[in-house]
Amino acid sequence: MKLAFVNGNIATLQGYTLSPQRGENFGDLGLMEKGTVLVEDGYIKEVGKDLPIPSDYQIIDVQGRLVTPGLIDPHTHLVHYGSREREYTWRIQGKPYMEILKEGGGILSSVKQTRRATLEELLKQSRKSLDRMLSMGITTVENKSGYGLNLETELKQLKAGQILNKEHPVDVINTFLGAHAIPLEYKENPDGYVEEVIKMLPIVREYAQFCDVFCEEGVFSVAQSERILLKAKEYGFKLKIHADEIVPTKGAQLAARIRCVSADHLLAVDEEGIEDLANSKTIAVLLPGTSFNLMSKKYAPAQRMIEKGVAIALATDYNPGSCPTENPQLIMTLACLNLKLTPAQALAAFTINAAHSLDLAHDRGSIEKGKIADLVIFDCDNVDYIPYHFGINHVQAVYKRGVKVC
Ligand SMILES: O=C(O)CC1=NCN=C1
Ligand SMILES: [Zn+2]
């Protein structure tokens, strides 16, 4: 299949395949007005202005609309069962997220629902979310397990992720998050559960590229997180970490020290943690939707991070508790309003920098020759309009590996 997208305002994000955008380069869109993208057999063949178009190419005139790389969502808890809206009123009335968890709700409520669900039920619910994500421009998504907290259900979640990756247009990248919470059966013996997670590693390895830990006061300590992640590294996992979400436990310092591909949340990261991230290759994945939904006054210190040279990506953190939304465009709005990112930075954070946070910048995240032809055509002609006009879906069309999928 040969396609020529012509007359597009193309946000190429080119020039950052080897290293992410950071500091003053953050938000460099590589904008090409009235540009052309030639696509052949699912790959980008050429990008430029006034390109000669071979006669066997099907021409698609995008009439001056914005064309971007497919959006990449590098932090979701996609595969889970059920929902937790009954906690919503409790939280509105002031009950803290961690208190609900301590009482056996929160993550543990999703664990109960997911353990009971069949593989088919997991697939059915997750397919609906993937369809929504695709309709809003997401072409690659990371999926964490972590609602099983036992081998059988962790495997069920990861197998569902693997099946979805094969059958759905959106690419699904699996992360093992067995260390998401301490299950009730190990409430009196958390270290025993740490050893249980370590025993799971070699078994789940064939279903997940990454291993992640919820490093947080009252969940997994830095020492426990380090033990699990270093073991995971031995088994060939790439590493991620939920760090400094609520309390500054120095999870960011751990991430930089053991070379996590990403450190996520970071609302409570301290100055030393920012320095360490800035001097590392670890990507900071920021999740403003979670702060918003938890009615937190605190957001990650993005401006300080940008100033110090930390590479920043964005994600939805789609999950049934702290951030039940699949909408990346809403997250862009929240990133602009509450992290003070420019719209251009928000787009870079959901494309090339998000690709780096999944170690996928070699084949996606920008519109450059040789990369897969994951493209989004927006029904507007500039990036600013997307977060500015919030609460709607601006996508006009999505192409996945050169095939129109939405
Ligand atoms: O609440 C959830 O289900 C997801 C979550 N894990 C760590 N923070 C939020
Ligand atoms: Zn999360």
Short mmCIF file of C-alpha atoms and ligand atoms in Angstrom, two decimals:
data_model
loop_
_atom_site.label_atom_id
_atom_site.label_comp_id
_atom_site.label_asym_id
_atom_site.label_seq_id
_atom_site.Cartn_x
_atom_site.Cartn_y
_atom_site.Cartn_z
CA MET A 1 0.00 0.00 0.00
CA LYS A 2 1.47 3.37 -1.07
CA LEU A 3 0.00 6.56 0.36
CA ALA A 4 0.93 10.23 -0.08
CA PHE A 5 -0.42 12.54 2.64
CA VAL A 6 -0.20 16.02 1.10
CA ASN A 7 -0.84 19.58 2.22
CA GLY A 8 -0.40 18.81 5.91
CA ASN A 9 0.89 20.88 8.83
CA ILE A 10 3.26 18.14 9.94
CA ALA A 11 4.63 17.97 13.48
CA THR A 12 7.55 15.69 12.58
CA LEU A 13 9.31 15.65 15.99
CA GLN A 14 12.34 14.67 13.92
CA GLY A 15 15.94 14.60 15.14
CA TYR A 16 15.47 12.98 18.57
CA THR A 17 15.58 9.26 17.84
CA LEU A 18 18.88 8.74 19.64
CA SER A 19 18.09 10.86 22.69
CA PRO A 20 14.89 12.45 24.04
CA GLN A 21 14.00 16.12 24.01
CA ARG A 22 15.08 17.91 27.19
CA GLY A 23 15.75 21.45 28.38
CA GLU A 24 15.48 24.06 25.64
CA ASN A 25 14.89 21.36 22.99
CA PHE A 26 11.75 20.18 24.78
CA GLY A 27 8.80 21.05 22.51
CA ASP A 28 10.81 21.18 19.26
CA LEU A 29 8.03 20.01 16.89
CA GLY A 30 10.02 20.06 13.67
CA LEU A 31 6.92 21.67 12.15
CA MET A 32 6.64 21.47 8.36
CA GLU A 33 3.84 23.53 6.78
CA LYS A 34 2.13 22.20 3.64
CA GLY A 35 4.34 19.12 3.86
CA THR A 36 4.05 15.66 2.34
CA VAL A 37 4.51 12.23 3.94
CA LEU A 38 5.08 9.26 1.63
CA VAL A 39 4.17 5.89 3.15
CA GLU A 40 4.97 2.49 1.65
CA ASP A 41 4.11 -0.92 3.13
CA GLY A 42 3.48 0.54 6.58
CA TYR A 43 6.70 2.54 6.83
CA ILE A 44 7.50 6.21 6.29
CA LYS A 45 9.38 6.46 3.01
CA GLU A 46 9.92 10.22 2.82
CA VAL A 47 8.85 13.47 4.49
CA GLY A 48 9.30 16.85 2.89
CA LYS A 49 7.84 19.83 1.06
CA ASP A 50 6.95 19.74 -2.65
CA LEU A 51 7.95 16.07 -2.92
CA PRO A 52 7.40 14.51 -6.36
CA ILE A 53 4.64 11.92 -5.95
CA PRO A 54 5.00 8.69 -7.93
CA SER A 55 1.89 7.84 -9.97
CA ASP A 56 1.21 4.59 -8.04
CA TYR A 57 0.68 6.42 -4.71
CA GLN A 58 -2.86 7.07 -3.43
CA ILE A 59 -3.03 10.81 -2.62
CA ILE A 60 -4.70 11.91 0.63
CA ASP A 61 -5.10 15.70 0.77
CA VAL A 62 -5.27 16.62 4.47
CA GLN A 63 -6.17 20.22 3.50
CA GLY A 64 -3.83 22.00 5.91
CA ARG A 65 -4.76 19.93 8.97
CA LEU A 66 -2.28 19.00 11.69
CA VAL A 67 -0.54 15.64 11.19
CA THR A 68 1.33 14.15 14.16
CA PRO A 69 3.04 10.86 15.03
CA GLY A 70 0.71 8.33 16.65
CA LEU A 71 0.36 9.18 20.36
CA ILE A 72 2.15 6.84 22.76
CA ASP A 73 0.70 6.26 26.25
CA PRO A 74 3.60 4.90 28.36
CA HIS A 75 1.81 4.34 31.68
CA THR A 76 -1.56 2.60 31.99
CA HIS A 77 -3.16 -0.15 34.07
CA LEU A 78 -5.24 -1.08 31.00
CA VAL A 79 -6.05 -4.74 31.70
CA HIS A 80 -8.22 -4.96 34.80
CA TYR A 81 -11.81 -5.92 35.61
CA GLY A 82 -14.67 -3.93 37.05
CA SER A 83 -14.49 -0.39 38.41
CA ARG A 84 -14.34 1.56 41.68
CA GLU A 85 -16.91 4.35 41.31
CA ARG A 86 -18.27 3.56 44.80
CA GLU A 87 -15.02 5.02 46.19
CA TYR A 88 -15.61 8.22 44.21
CA THR A 89 -18.02 9.75 46.72
CA TRP A 90 -15.78 8.76 49.64
CA ARG A 91 -12.89 10.60 47.99
CA ILE A 92 -15.04 13.64 47.21
CA GLN A 93 -15.95 13.70 50.90
CA GLY A 94 -12.23 13.77 51.77
CA LYS A 95 -11.22 10.17 52.40
CA PRO A 96 -7.55 9.88 51.30
CA TYR A 97 -6.55 7.42 48.56
CA MET A 98 -4.06 5.63 50.85
CA GLU A 99 -6.65 5.28 53.66
CA ILE A 100 -9.06 3.53 51.26
CA LEU A 101 -6.20 1.22 50.23
CA LYS A 102 -5.30 0.47 53.89
CA GLU A 103 -8.96 -0.50 54.51
CA GLY A 104 -8.76 -3.09 51.71
CA GLY A 105 -10.30 -0.89 49.04
CA GLY A 106 -8.49 0.88 46.22
CA ILE A 107 -6.05 -1.35 44.37
CA LEU A 108 -7.16 -4.33 46.54
CA SER A 109 -10.75 -3.82 45.43
CA SER A 110 -9.60 -4.08 41.80
CA VAL A 111 -7.57 -7.15 42.77
CA LYS A 112 -10.71 -8.90 44.07
CA GLN A 113 -12.62 -8.08 40.86
CA THR A 114 -9.75 -9.04 38.54
CA ARG A 115 -9.00 -12.34 40.33
CA ARG A 116 -12.65 -13.37 39.83
CA ALA A 117 -12.77 -12.33 36.15
CA THR A 118 -12.26 -14.78 33.27
CA LEU A 119 -9.67 -14.08 30.56
CA GLU A 120 -12.56 -13.37 28.15
CA GLU A 121 -14.07 -10.81 30.56
CA LEU A 122 -10.69 -9.09 30.86
CA LEU A 123 -10.31 -9.01 27.08
CA LYS A 124 -13.84 -7.65 26.55
CA GLN A 125 -13.41 -4.75 28.99
CA SER A 126 -9.86 -3.94 27.80
CA ARG A 127 -10.84 -4.00 24.11
CA LYS A 128 -13.41 -1.26 24.79
CA SER A 129 -10.71 0.91 26.38
CA LEU A 130 -8.26 0.24 23.55
CA ASP A 131 -10.92 1.27 21.01
CA ARG A 132 -11.45 4.53 22.94
CA MET A 133 -7.69 5.16 23.11
CA LEU A 134 -7.32 4.54 19.37
CA SER A 135 -10.20 6.92 18.59
CA MET A 136 -8.30 9.62 20.54
CA GLY A 137 -5.01 9.10 18.70
CA ILE A 138 -3.15 6.49 20.78
CA THR A 139 -1.35 3.92 18.59
CA THR A 140 0.97 2.39 21.24
CA VAL A 141 0.11 1.78 24.88
CA GLU A 142 1.90 0.29 27.89
CA ASN A 143 -0.15 -2.11 29.99
CA LYS A 144 0.74 -2.97 33.60
CA SER A 145 -0.38 -6.04 35.48
CA GLY A 146 -0.69 -5.66 39.26
CA TYR A 147 -4.34 -6.43 39.94
CA GLY A 148 -3.63 -10.09 40.57
CA LEU A 149 -0.95 -10.08 43.28
CA ASN A 150 -0.76 -13.83 42.74
CA LEU A 151 0.93 -15.71 39.89
CA GLU A 152 -2.27 -17.03 38.32
CA THR A 153 -3.95 -13.65 37.94
CA GLU A 154 -0.79 -11.70 37.07
CA LEU A 155 -0.30 -14.19 34.21
CA LYS A 156 -3.96 -13.82 33.20
CA GLN A 157 -3.55 -10.02 32.93
CA LEU A 158 -0.31 -10.28 30.96
CA LYS A 159 -1.70 -12.96 28.62
CA ALA A 160 -4.65 -10.65 27.96
CA GLY A 161 -2.20 -7.86 27.13
CA GLN A 162 -0.33 -10.17 24.76
CA ILE A 163 -3.55 -11.28 23.00
CA LEU A 164 -4.66 -7.65 22.61
CA ASN A 165 -1.24 -6.77 21.18
CA LYS A 166 -1.72 -9.44 18.51
CA GLU A 167 -5.36 -8.77 17.64
CA HIS A 168 -5.88 -5.02 18.14
CA PRO A 169 -4.41 -2.26 15.91
CA VAL A 170 -2.91 -0.54 18.98
CA ASP A 171 0.47 -2.01 20.01
CA VAL A 172 0.33 -3.15 23.65
CA ILE A 173 3.61 -3.26 25.62
CA ASN A 174 3.37 -5.39 28.79
CA THR A 175 4.84 -4.49 32.19
CA PHE A 176 4.84 -6.85 35.17
CA LEU A 177 3.69 -4.93 38.27
CA GLY A 178 3.31 -7.79 40.71
CA ALA A 179 4.71 -5.34 43.27
CA HIS A 180 1.66 -3.06 43.03
CA ALA A 181 0.39 -3.62 46.59
CA ILE A 182 0.74 -6.13 49.46
CA PRO A 183 -2.13 -8.63 49.08
CA LEU A 184 -4.30 -9.29 52.14
CA GLU A 185 -2.85 -12.80 52.54
CA TYR A 186 0.61 -11.23 53.10
CA LYS A 187 -0.57 -8.28 55.21
CA GLU A 188 1.47 -9.51 58.23
CA ASN A 189 4.40 -10.63 56.08
CA PRO A 190 5.19 -8.02 53.38
CA ASP A 191 8.75 -9.28 52.91
CA GLY A 192 7.30 -12.72 52.24
CA TYR A 193 5.33 -11.18 49.36
CA VAL A 194 8.50 -9.53 48.02
CA GLU A 195 10.04 -13.02 47.79
CA GLU A 196 6.80 -14.25 46.12
CA VAL A 197 7.13 -11.52 43.47
CA ILE A 198 10.76 -12.50 42.87
CA LYS A 199 9.68 -16.11 42.32
CA MET A 200 7.16 -14.90 39.69
CA LEU A 201 9.81 -13.07 37.64
CA PRO A 202 11.19 -15.99 35.56
CA ILE A 203 7.67 -17.27 34.90
CA VAL A 204 6.15 -13.96 33.72
CA ARG A 205 9.27 -12.94 31.77
CA GLU A 206 7.98 -14.32 28.45
CA TYR A 207 4.86 -12.14 28.76
CA ALA A 208 6.36 -8.78 29.78
CA GLN A 209 9.20 -6.53 28.60
CA PHE A 210 9.24 -4.31 31.69
CA CYS A 211 9.09 -4.78 35.45
CA ASP A 212 7.67 -1.98 37.63
CA VAL A 213 7.25 -1.47 41.39
CA PHE A 214 4.95 0.88 43.34
CA CYS A 215 7.71 2.38 45.50
CA GLU A 216 5.76 4.33 48.13
CA GLU A 217 5.49 4.73 51.90
CA GLY A 218 3.14 2.02 53.12
CA VAL A 219 3.52 0.00 49.89
CA PHE A 220 7.04 -1.06 48.82
CA SER A 221 10.07 0.59 50.43
CA VAL A 222 13.09 1.73 48.42
CA ALA A 223 15.02 -1.30 49.71
CA GLN A 224 12.24 -3.73 48.72
CA SER A 225 11.84 -1.98 45.35
CA GLU A 226 15.57 -2.17 44.69
CA ARG A 227 15.65 -5.88 45.55
CA ILE A 228 12.81 -6.69 43.14
CA LEU A 229 14.06 -4.47 40.30
CA LEU A 230 17.66 -5.70 40.46
CA LYS A 231 16.40 -9.31 40.36
CA ALA A 232 14.17 -8.35 37.41
CA LYS A 233 17.19 -6.86 35.61
CA GLU A 234 18.99 -10.21 36.03
CA TYR A 235 16.08 -11.89 34.21
CA GLY A 236 16.32 -9.39 31.34
CA PHE A 237 13.41 -7.10 32.18
CA LYS A 238 13.72 -3.39 31.44
CA LEU A 239 12.84 -1.37 34.53
CA LYS A 240 10.19 1.21 35.48
CA ILE A 241 9.18 2.54 38.88
CA HIS A 242 6.20 4.36 40.42
CA ALA A 243 8.30 6.86 42.39
CA ASP A 244 7.68 9.68 44.89
CA GLU A 245 3.94 9.75 44.11
CA ILE A 246 2.76 10.74 47.59
CA VAL A 247 5.81 10.90 49.88
CA PRO A 248 9.43 11.76 48.88
CA THR A 249 10.91 8.29 49.47
CA LYS A 250 13.82 8.93 47.07
CA GLY A 251 12.43 6.58 44.45
CA ALA A 252 13.75 8.90 41.75
CA GLN A 253 17.30 8.52 43.09
CA LEU A 254 16.86 4.74 42.99
CA ALA A 255 15.56 4.94 39.41
CA ALA A 256 18.61 6.87 38.22
CA ARG A 257 21.00 4.67 40.19
CA ILE A 258 19.76 1.35 38.74
CA ARG A 259 19.05 2.84 35.30
CA CYS A 260 15.27 2.51 35.14
CA VAL A 261 14.00 3.39 31.67
CA SER A 262 11.42 5.58 33.41
CA ALA A 263 10.42 6.93 36.80
CA ASP A 264 6.73 7.76 36.98
CA HIS A 265 4.49 10.15 39.02
CA LEU A 266 7.23 12.20 40.87
CA LEU A 267 4.83 14.67 42.52
CA ALA A 268 6.99 14.57 45.67
CA VAL A 269 10.44 14.25 44.07
CA ASP A 270 13.11 16.25 45.94
CA GLU A 271 15.88 18.45 44.50
CA GLU A 272 18.46 15.64 44.69
CA GLY A 273 16.07 13.36 42.80
CA ILE A 274 15.62 15.95 40.04
CA GLU A 275 19.40 16.33 39.77
CA ASP A 276 19.89 12.55 39.57
CA LEU A 277 17.21 12.20 36.87
CA ALA A 278 18.70 15.11 34.90
CA ASN A 279 22.09 13.36 34.96
CA SER A 280 20.63 10.02 33.85
CA LYS A 281 18.85 8.55 30.85
CA THR A 282 15.78 7.85 32.96
CA ILE A 283 12.65 9.48 31.53
CA ALA A 284 10.28 11.22 33.98
CA VAL A 285 6.75 10.13 33.08
CA LEU A 286 4.34 12.70 34.50
CA LEU A 287 0.69 11.93 35.20
CA PRO A 288 -1.29 15.15 35.72
CA GLY A 289 -4.59 13.30 35.33
CA THR A 290 -3.92 11.47 38.60
CA SER A 291 -3.24 14.66 40.54
CA PHE A 292 -6.42 16.16 39.04
CA ASN A 293 -8.60 13.14 39.80
CA LEU A 294 -7.24 12.75 43.35
CA MET A 295 -8.05 16.46 43.90
CA SER A 296 -4.41 16.92 44.78
CA LYS A 297 -3.03 20.44 45.08
CA LYS A 298 0.34 18.87 44.21
CA TYR A 299 1.57 18.33 40.69
CA ALA A 300 5.02 17.12 39.65
CA PRO A 301 7.53 20.04 39.59
CA ALA A 302 7.75 19.97 35.79
CA GLN A 303 9.21 23.45 35.31
CA ARG A 304 12.05 22.70 37.75
CA MET A 305 12.66 19.42 35.93
CA ILE A 306 12.73 21.14 32.53
CA GLU A 307 15.11 23.79 33.90
CA LYS A 308 17.50 21.10 35.21
CA GLY A 309 17.34 19.08 31.95
CA VAL A 310 15.13 16.12 32.93
CA ALA A 311 13.53 14.38 29.91
CA ILE A 312 9.74 14.44 30.37
CA ALA A 313 7.00 12.23 28.94
CA LEU A 314 3.24 12.24 29.66
CA ALA A 315 0.78 9.38 30.16
CA THR A 316 -2.88 8.94 31.05
CA ASP A 317 -2.21 6.54 34.00
CA TYR A 318 -5.51 5.00 32.93
CA ASN A 319 -6.62 2.82 35.88
CA PRO A 320 -9.90 2.15 37.72
CA GLY A 321 -8.97 4.12 40.83
CA SER A 322 -6.64 7.08 40.74
CA CYS A 323 -7.20 8.03 37.08
CA PRO A 324 -10.09 6.40 35.18
CA THR A 325 -9.65 8.09 31.80
CA GLU A 326 -8.24 6.91 28.47
CA ASN A 327 -8.14 10.45 27.07
CA PRO A 328 -4.63 11.71 26.16
CA GLN A 329 -5.95 15.03 24.85
CA LEU A 330 -7.47 15.84 28.28
CA ILE A 331 -4.10 14.93 29.84
CA MET A 332 -2.46 17.41 27.44
CA THR A 333 -4.85 20.10 28.71
CA LEU A 334 -4.02 19.28 32.36
CA ALA A 335 -0.29 19.21 31.56
CA CYS A 336 -0.55 22.71 30.08
CA LEU A 337 -2.71 24.19 32.83
CA ASN A 338 -1.14 22.49 35.87
CA LEU A 339 2.40 21.52 34.82
CA LYS A 340 2.67 24.68 32.70
CA LEU A 341 3.91 22.72 29.68
CA THR A 342 3.40 24.45 26.34
CA PRO A 343 1.14 22.57 23.91
CA ALA A 344 4.23 21.75 21.83
CA GLN A 345 5.95 20.26 24.90
CA ALA A 346 2.81 18.28 25.71
CA LEU A 347 2.79 16.79 22.20
CA ALA A 348 6.52 15.95 22.37
CA ALA A 349 5.85 14.31 25.74
CA PHE A 350 3.15 12.07 24.23
CA THR A 351 5.22 11.18 21.14
CA ILE A 352 9.01 11.05 20.89
CA ASN A 353 9.71 11.29 24.64
CA ALA A 354 7.01 8.74 25.42
CA ALA A 355 8.65 6.46 22.83
CA HIS A 356 11.93 6.80 24.73
CA SER A 357 10.17 5.92 28.00
CA LEU A 358 9.22 2.58 26.39
CA ASP A 359 12.60 2.16 24.68
CA LEU A 360 10.78 2.36 21.32
CA ALA A 361 12.19 5.59 19.85
CA HIS A 362 14.08 3.54 17.25
CA ASP A 363 10.89 2.84 15.28
CA ARG A 364 8.20 5.32 16.41
CA GLY A 365 7.44 8.65 18.13
CA SER A 366 8.31 10.86 15.14
CA ILE A 367 7.50 11.19 11.43
CA GLU A 368 10.85 10.30 9.93
CA LYS A 369 12.07 8.03 7.12
CA GLY A 370 12.21 4.38 8.16
CA LYS A 371 9.84 4.64 11.14
CA ILE A 372 6.48 2.86 11.24
CA ALA A 373 3.69 4.92 9.67
CA ASP A 374 1.65 5.59 12.82
CA LEU A 375 -0.02 8.92 12.04
CA VAL A 376 -2.84 11.02 13.47
CA ILE A 377 -4.71 13.63 11.45
CA PHE A 378 -6.34 16.18 13.75
CA ASP A 379 -9.36 18.29 12.79
CA CYS A 380 -7.42 21.51 13.43
CA ASP A 381 -4.35 23.11 11.86
CA ASN A 382 -2.15 23.69 14.94
CA VAL A 383 -1.09 21.95 18.18
CA ASP A 384 -2.26 24.71 20.56
CA TYR A 385 -5.89 24.14 19.60
CA ILE A 386 -5.89 20.57 21.04
CA PRO A 387 -5.38 21.36 24.76
CA TYR A 388 -7.02 24.79 24.43
CA HIS A 389 -10.41 23.40 23.28
CA PHE A 390 -10.67 20.73 25.95
CA GLY A 391 -13.08 17.92 26.68
CA ILE A 392 -13.64 16.92 23.05
CA ASN A 393 -11.87 14.55 20.68
CA HIS A 394 -9.95 16.42 17.96
CA VAL A 395 -8.95 13.33 15.98
CA GLN A 396 -10.13 13.14 12.36
CA ALA A 397 -8.28 9.95 11.35
CA VAL A 398 -5.69 7.49 12.68
CA TYR A 399 -3.35 5.39 10.55
CA LYS A 400 -1.53 2.43 12.12
CA ARG A 401 1.43 1.14 10.07
CA GLY A 402 -0.06 2.96 7.07
CA VAL A 403 -3.54 1.44 7.43
CA LYS A 404 -6.53 3.66 8.25
CA VAL A 405 -7.85 2.25 11.55
CA CYS A 406 -10.10 5.08 12.72
O1 LIG B 1 -5.21 2.99 42.12
C1 LIG B 1 -4.92 2.18 41.22
O2 LIG B 1 -5.62 1.20 40.93
C2 LIG B 1 -3.66 2.39 40.39
C3 LIG B 1 -2.53 3.01 41.12
N1 LIG B 1 -1.43 2.39 41.44
C4 LIG B 1 -0.51 3.25 42.08
N2 LIG B 1 -1.18 4.47 42.10
C5 LIG B 1 -2.38 4.33 41.52
ZN ZN B 2 0.17 3.87 37.78
#
